[in-house]
mmCIF file of C-alpha atoms and ligand atoms in Angstrom:
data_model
loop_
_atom_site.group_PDB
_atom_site.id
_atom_site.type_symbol
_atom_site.label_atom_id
_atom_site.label_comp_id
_atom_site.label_asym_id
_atom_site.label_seq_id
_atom_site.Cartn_x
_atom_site.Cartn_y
_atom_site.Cartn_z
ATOM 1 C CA UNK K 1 -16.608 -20.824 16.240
ATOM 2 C CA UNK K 2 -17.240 -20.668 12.459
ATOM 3 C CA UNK K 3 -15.127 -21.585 9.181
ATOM 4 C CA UNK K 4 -14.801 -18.886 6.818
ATOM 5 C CA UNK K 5 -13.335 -19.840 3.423
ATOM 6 C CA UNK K 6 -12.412 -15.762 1.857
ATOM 7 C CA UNK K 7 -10.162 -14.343 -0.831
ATOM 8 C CA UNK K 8 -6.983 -13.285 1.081
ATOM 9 C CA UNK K 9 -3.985 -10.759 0.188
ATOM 10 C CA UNK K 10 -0.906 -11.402 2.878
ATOM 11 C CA UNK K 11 -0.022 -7.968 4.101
ATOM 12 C CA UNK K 12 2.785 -9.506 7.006
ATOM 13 C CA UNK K 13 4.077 -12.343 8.823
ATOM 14 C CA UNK K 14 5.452 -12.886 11.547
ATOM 15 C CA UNK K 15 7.290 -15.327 12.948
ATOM 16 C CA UNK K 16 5.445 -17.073 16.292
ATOM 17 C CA UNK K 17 7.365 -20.131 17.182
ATOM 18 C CA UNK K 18 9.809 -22.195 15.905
ATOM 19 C CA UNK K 19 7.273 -23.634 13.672
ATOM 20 C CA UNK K 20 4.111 -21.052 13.455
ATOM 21 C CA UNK K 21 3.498 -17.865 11.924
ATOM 22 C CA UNK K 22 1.057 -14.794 12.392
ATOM 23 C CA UNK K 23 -0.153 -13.714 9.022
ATOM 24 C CA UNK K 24 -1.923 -10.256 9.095
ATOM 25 C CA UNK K 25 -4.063 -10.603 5.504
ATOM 26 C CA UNK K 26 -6.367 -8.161 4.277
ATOM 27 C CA UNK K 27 -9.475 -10.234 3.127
ATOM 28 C CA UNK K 28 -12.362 -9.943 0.759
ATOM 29 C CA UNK K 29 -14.856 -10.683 3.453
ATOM 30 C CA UNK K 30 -13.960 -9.460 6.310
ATOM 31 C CA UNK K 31 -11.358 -6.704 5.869
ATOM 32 C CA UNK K 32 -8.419 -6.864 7.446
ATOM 33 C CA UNK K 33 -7.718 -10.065 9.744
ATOM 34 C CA UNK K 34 -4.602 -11.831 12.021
ATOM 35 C CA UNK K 35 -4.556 -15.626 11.664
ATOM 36 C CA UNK K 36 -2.215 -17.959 13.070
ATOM 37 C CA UNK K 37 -0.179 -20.587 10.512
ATOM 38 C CA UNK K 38 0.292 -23.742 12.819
ATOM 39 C CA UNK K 39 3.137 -25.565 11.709
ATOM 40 C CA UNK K 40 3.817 -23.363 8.562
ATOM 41 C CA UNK K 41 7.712 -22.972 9.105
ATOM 42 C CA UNK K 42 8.229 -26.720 8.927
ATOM 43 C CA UNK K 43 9.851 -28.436 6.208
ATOM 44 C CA UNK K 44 7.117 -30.224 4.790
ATOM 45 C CA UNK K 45 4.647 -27.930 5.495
ATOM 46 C CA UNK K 46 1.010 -27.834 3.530
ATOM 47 C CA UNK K 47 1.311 -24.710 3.101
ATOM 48 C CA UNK K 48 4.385 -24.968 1.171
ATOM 49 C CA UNK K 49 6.176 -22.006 1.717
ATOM 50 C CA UNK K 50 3.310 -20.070 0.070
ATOM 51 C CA UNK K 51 2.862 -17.796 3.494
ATOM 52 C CA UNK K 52 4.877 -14.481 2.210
ATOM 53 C CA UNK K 53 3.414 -11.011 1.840
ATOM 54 C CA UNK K 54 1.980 -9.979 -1.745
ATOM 55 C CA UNK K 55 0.808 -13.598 -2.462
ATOM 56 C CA UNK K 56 -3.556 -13.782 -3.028
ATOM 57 C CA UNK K 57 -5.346 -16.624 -1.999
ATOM 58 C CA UNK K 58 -8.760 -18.453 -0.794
ATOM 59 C CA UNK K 59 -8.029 -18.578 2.932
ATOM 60 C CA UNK K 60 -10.103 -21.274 5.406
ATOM 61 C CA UNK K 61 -9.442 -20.341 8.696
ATOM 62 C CA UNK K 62 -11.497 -20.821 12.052
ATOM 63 C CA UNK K 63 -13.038 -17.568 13.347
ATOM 64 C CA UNK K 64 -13.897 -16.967 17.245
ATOM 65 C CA UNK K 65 -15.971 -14.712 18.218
ATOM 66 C CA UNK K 66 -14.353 -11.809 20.309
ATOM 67 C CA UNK K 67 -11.127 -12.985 19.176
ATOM 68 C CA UNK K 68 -8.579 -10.994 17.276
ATOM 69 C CA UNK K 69 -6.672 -14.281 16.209
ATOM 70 C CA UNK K 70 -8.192 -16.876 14.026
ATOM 71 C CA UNK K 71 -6.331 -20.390 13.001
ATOM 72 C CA UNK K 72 -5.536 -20.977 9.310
ATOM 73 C CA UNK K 73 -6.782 -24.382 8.230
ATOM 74 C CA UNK K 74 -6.288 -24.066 4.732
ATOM 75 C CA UNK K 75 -4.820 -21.439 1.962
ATOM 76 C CA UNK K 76 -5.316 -22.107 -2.064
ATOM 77 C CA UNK K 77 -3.012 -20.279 -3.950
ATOM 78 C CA UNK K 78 -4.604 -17.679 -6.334
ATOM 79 C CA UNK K 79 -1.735 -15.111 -7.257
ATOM 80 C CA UNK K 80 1.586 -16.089 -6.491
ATOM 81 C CA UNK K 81 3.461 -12.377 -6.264
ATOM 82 C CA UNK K 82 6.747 -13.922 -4.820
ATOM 83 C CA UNK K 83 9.766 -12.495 -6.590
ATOM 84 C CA UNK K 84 8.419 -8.885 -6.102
ATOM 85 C CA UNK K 85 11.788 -8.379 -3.587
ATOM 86 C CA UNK K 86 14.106 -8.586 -6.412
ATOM 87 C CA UNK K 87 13.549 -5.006 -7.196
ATOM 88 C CA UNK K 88 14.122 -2.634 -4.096
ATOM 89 C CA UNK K 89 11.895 -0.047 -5.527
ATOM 90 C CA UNK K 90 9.048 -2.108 -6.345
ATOM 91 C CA UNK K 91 9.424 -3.845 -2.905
ATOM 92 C CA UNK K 92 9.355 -0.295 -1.043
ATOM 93 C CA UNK K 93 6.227 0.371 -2.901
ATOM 94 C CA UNK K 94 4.670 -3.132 -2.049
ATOM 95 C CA UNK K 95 5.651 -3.215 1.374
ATOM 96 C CA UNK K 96 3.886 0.653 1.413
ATOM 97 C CA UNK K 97 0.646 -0.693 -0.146
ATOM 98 C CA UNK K 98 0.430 -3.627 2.383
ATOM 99 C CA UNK K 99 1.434 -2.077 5.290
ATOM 100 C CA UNK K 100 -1.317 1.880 4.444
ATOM 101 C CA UNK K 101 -3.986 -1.547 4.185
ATOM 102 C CA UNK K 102 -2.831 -2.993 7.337
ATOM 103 C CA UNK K 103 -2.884 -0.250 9.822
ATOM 104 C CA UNK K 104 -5.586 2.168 8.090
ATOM 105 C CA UNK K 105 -8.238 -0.273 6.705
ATOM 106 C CA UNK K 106 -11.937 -0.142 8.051
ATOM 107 C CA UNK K 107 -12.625 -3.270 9.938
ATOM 108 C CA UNK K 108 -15.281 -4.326 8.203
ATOM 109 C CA UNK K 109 -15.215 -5.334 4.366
ATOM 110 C CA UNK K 110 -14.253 -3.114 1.641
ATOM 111 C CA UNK K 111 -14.277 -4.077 -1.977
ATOM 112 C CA UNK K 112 -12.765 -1.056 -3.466
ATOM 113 C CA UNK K 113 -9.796 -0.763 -0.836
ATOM 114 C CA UNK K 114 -9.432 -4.576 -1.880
ATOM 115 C CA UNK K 115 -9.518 -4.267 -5.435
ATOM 116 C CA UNK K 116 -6.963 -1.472 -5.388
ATOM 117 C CA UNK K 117 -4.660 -2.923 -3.467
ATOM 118 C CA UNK K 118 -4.715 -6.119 -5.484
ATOM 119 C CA UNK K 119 -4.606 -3.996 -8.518
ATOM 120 C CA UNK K 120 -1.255 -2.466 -7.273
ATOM 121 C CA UNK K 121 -0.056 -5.730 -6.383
ATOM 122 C CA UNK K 122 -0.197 -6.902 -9.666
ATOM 123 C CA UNK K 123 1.038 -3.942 -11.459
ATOM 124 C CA UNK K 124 4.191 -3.889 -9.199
ATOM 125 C CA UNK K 125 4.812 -7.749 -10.418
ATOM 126 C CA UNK K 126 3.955 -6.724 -14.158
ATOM 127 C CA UNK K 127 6.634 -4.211 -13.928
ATOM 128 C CA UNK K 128 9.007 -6.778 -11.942
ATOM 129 C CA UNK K 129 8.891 -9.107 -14.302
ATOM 130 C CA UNK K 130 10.349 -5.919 -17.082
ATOM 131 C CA UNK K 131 13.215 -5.245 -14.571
ATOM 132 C CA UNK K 132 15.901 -7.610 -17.198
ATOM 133 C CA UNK K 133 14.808 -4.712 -19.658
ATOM 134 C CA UNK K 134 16.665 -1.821 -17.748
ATOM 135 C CA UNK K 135 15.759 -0.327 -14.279
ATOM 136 C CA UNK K 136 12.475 -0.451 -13.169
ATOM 137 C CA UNK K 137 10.516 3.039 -12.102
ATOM 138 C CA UNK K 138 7.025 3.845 -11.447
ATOM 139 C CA UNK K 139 4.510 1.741 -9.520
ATOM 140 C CA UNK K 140 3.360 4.830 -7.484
ATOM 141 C CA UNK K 141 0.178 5.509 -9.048
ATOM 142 C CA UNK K 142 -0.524 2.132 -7.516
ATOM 143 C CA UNK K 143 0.232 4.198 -3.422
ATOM 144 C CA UNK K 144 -1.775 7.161 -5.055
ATOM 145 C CA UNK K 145 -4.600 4.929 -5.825
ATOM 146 C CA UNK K 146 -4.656 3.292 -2.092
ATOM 147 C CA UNK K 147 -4.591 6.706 -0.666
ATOM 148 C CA UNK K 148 -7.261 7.964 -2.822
ATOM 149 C CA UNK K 149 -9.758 4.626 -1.433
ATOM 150 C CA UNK K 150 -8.835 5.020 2.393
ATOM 151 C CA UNK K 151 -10.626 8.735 1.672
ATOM 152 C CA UNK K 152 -7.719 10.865 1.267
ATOM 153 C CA UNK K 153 -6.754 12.313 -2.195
ATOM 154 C CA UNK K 154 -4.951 15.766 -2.631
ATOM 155 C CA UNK K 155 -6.234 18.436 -3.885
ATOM 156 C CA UNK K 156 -4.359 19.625 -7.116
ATOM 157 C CA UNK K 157 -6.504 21.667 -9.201
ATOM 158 C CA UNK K 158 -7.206 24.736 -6.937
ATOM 159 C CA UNK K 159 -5.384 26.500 -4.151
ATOM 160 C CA UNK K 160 -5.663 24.365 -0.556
ATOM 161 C CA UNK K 161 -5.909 28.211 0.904
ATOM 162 C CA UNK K 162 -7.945 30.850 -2.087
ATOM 163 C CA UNK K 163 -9.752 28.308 -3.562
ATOM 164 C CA UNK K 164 -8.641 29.943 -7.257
ATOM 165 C CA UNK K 165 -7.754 27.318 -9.755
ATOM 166 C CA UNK K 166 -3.578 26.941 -10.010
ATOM 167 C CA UNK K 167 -1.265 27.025 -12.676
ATOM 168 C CA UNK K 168 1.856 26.198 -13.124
ATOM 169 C CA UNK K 169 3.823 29.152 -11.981
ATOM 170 C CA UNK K 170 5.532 29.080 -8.469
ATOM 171 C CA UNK K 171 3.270 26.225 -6.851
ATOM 172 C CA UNK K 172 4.073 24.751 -3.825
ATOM 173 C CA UNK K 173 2.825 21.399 -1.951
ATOM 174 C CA UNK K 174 1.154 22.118 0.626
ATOM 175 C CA UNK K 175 1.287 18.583 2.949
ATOM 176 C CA UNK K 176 -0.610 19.703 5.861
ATOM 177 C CA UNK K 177 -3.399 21.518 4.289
ATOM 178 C CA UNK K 178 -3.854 18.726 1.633
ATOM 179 C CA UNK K 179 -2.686 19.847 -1.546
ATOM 180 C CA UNK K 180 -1.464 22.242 -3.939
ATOM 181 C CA UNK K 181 -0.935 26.350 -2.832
ATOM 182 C CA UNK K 182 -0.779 29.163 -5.641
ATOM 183 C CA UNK K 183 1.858 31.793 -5.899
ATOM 184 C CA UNK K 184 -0.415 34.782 -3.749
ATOM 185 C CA UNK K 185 -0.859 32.228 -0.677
ATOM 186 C CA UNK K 186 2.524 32.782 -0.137
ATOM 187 C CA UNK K 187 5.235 30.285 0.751
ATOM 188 C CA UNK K 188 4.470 26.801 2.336
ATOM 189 C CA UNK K 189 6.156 23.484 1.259
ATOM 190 C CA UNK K 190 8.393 22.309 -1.464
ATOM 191 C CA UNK K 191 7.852 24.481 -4.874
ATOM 192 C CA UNK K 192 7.030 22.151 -7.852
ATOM 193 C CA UNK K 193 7.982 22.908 -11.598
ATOM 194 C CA UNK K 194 5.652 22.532 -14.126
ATOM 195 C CA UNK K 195 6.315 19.359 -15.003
ATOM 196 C CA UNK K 196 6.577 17.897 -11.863
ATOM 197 C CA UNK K 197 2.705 19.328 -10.970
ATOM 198 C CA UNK K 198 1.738 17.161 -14.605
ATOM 199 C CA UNK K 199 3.907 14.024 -13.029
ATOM 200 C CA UNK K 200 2.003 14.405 -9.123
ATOM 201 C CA UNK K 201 -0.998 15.294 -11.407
ATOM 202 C CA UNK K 202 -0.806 11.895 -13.421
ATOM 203 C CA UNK K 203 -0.060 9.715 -10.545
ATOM 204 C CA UNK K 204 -3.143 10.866 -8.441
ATOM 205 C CA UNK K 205 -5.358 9.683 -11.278
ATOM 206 C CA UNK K 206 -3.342 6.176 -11.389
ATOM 207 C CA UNK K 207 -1.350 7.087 -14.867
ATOM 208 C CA UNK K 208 2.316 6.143 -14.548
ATOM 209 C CA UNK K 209 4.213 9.345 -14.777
ATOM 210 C CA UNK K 210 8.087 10.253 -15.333
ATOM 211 C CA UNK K 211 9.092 13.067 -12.988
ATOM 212 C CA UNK K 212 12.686 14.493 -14.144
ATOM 213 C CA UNK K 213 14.710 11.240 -12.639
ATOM 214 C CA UNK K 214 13.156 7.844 -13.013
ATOM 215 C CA UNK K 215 11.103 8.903 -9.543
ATOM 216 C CA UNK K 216 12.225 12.693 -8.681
ATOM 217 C CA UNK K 217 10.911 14.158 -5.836
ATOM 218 C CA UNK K 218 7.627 12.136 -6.255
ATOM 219 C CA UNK K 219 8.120 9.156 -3.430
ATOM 220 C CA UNK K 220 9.070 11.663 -0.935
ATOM 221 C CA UNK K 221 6.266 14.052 -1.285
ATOM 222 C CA UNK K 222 3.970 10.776 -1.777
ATOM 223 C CA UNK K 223 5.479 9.747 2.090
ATOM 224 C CA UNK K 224 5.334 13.517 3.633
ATOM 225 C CA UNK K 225 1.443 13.501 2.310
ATOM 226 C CA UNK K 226 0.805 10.112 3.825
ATOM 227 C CA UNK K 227 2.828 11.285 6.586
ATOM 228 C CA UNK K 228 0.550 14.312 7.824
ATOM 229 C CA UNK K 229 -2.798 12.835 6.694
ATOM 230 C CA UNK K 230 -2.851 8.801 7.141
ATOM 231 C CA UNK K 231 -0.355 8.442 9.495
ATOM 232 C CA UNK K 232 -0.069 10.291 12.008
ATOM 233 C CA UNK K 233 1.318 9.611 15.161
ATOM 234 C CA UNK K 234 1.942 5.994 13.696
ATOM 235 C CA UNK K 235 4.887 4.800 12.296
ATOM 236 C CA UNK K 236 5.239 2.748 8.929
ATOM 237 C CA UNK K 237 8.012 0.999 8.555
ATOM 238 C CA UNK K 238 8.119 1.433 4.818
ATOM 239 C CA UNK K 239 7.838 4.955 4.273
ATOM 240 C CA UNK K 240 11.379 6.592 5.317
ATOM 241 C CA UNK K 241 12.008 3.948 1.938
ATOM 242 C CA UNK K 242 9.431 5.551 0.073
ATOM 243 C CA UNK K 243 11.268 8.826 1.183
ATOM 244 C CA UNK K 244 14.600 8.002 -0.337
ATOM 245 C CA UNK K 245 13.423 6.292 -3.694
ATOM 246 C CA UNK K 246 15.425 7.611 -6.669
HETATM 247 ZN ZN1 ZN T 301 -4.154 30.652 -3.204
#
């Protein structure tokens, strides 16, 4: 048994007893990990409530070898993301982030899946904290830039089928061969408009984009893609949200 003291992101909890929770984090270290809270849903616990998905911080926990469970000792606050919930859209798109990290990350660690996610985390709150302003929209660059680090980005500047570069004119989105289809490859998912190719376009490179709507079409052709490529044959809970986003 050894102590490992790590940067953490909480991707889930779980309830285990009345007084202990599972936390599934996604840490600096060692990737993704499962650790058990003793005593974290008491009243006065030390970890002071802190235990919720989005929040970053230095995790201690004891690690057995051949284990898939580990025991929290200790958790330092470093971001405190708590609030994100107050927002349905930008807690769809959190929830989406954690849970793409939680099923699909390499077991093993992973800086740039780390720093993305963590990125998105915090661009979600930015925006959260804008939401007395008006409604909030956008925050799905932040998905787009998760997909794009597990190894799967669309392909948007020439036809999934020819190979010819595409225009504007009568494109479709392709979702099971990966991207983008030109008018002469003949029919094959949704047909975009112009500017909704520059919006899909935009958010694949991380720039926050306005489709016609605050989100258009974008969040459900963002979940069909993640659908057919990253998640398939496993259900996320998130995504039929990420479907109906507005
Ligand atoms: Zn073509």
């Amino acid at each position: 048994m050894s102590l490992v003291t790590t940067r953490a992101v909480v991707l889930q909890t779980y309830r285990y007893s009345e007084t202990s929770k599972i936390l599934r984090l996604m840490t600096w270290e060692l990737g993704p990990c499962s650790t058990l809270a003793r005593g974290a849903l008491r009243p006065r616990s030390r970890f002071g409530g802190l235990l919720e998905p989005f929040v970053e911080g230095e995790a201690t926990f004891y690690m057995k070898e051949g284990r898939d469970l580990h025991t929290l000792s200790n958790f330092e606050l470093v971001r405190d993301r708590r609030g994100l919930d107050q927002s349905i859209e930008l807690f769809t798109i959190a929830s989406v982030l954690c849970e793409l990290v939680m099923r699909l990350a390499p077991e093993h660690r992973d800086a740039t899946l780390y720093q993305t996610l963590t990125r998105g985390l915090d661009g979600l709150h930015g925006l959260g904290g804008r939401a007395a302003e008006g409604p909030v929209t956008g925050g799905l660059e932040y998905v787009w830039g998760v997909v794009d680090a597990l190894g799967f980005r669309p392909e948007l500047e020439r036809c999934v089928v020819c190979r010819r570069r595409v225009g504007k004119e009568r494109v479709r989105f392709d979702f099971p061969a990966g991207g983008l289809r030109c008018a002469s490859c003949g029919a094959g998912g949704p047909r975009l408009d112009a500017a909704e190719i520059d919006a899909l376009r935009a958010l694949v490179s991380g720039v926050p984009a306005a489709a016609p709507g605050p989100y258009g079409n974008q969040g459900r052709w963002l979940a069909e893609f993640i659908r057919y490529h990253l998640a398939e044959g496993a259900k996320l809970n998130s995504l039929p949200f990420l479907s109906r986003l507005t």
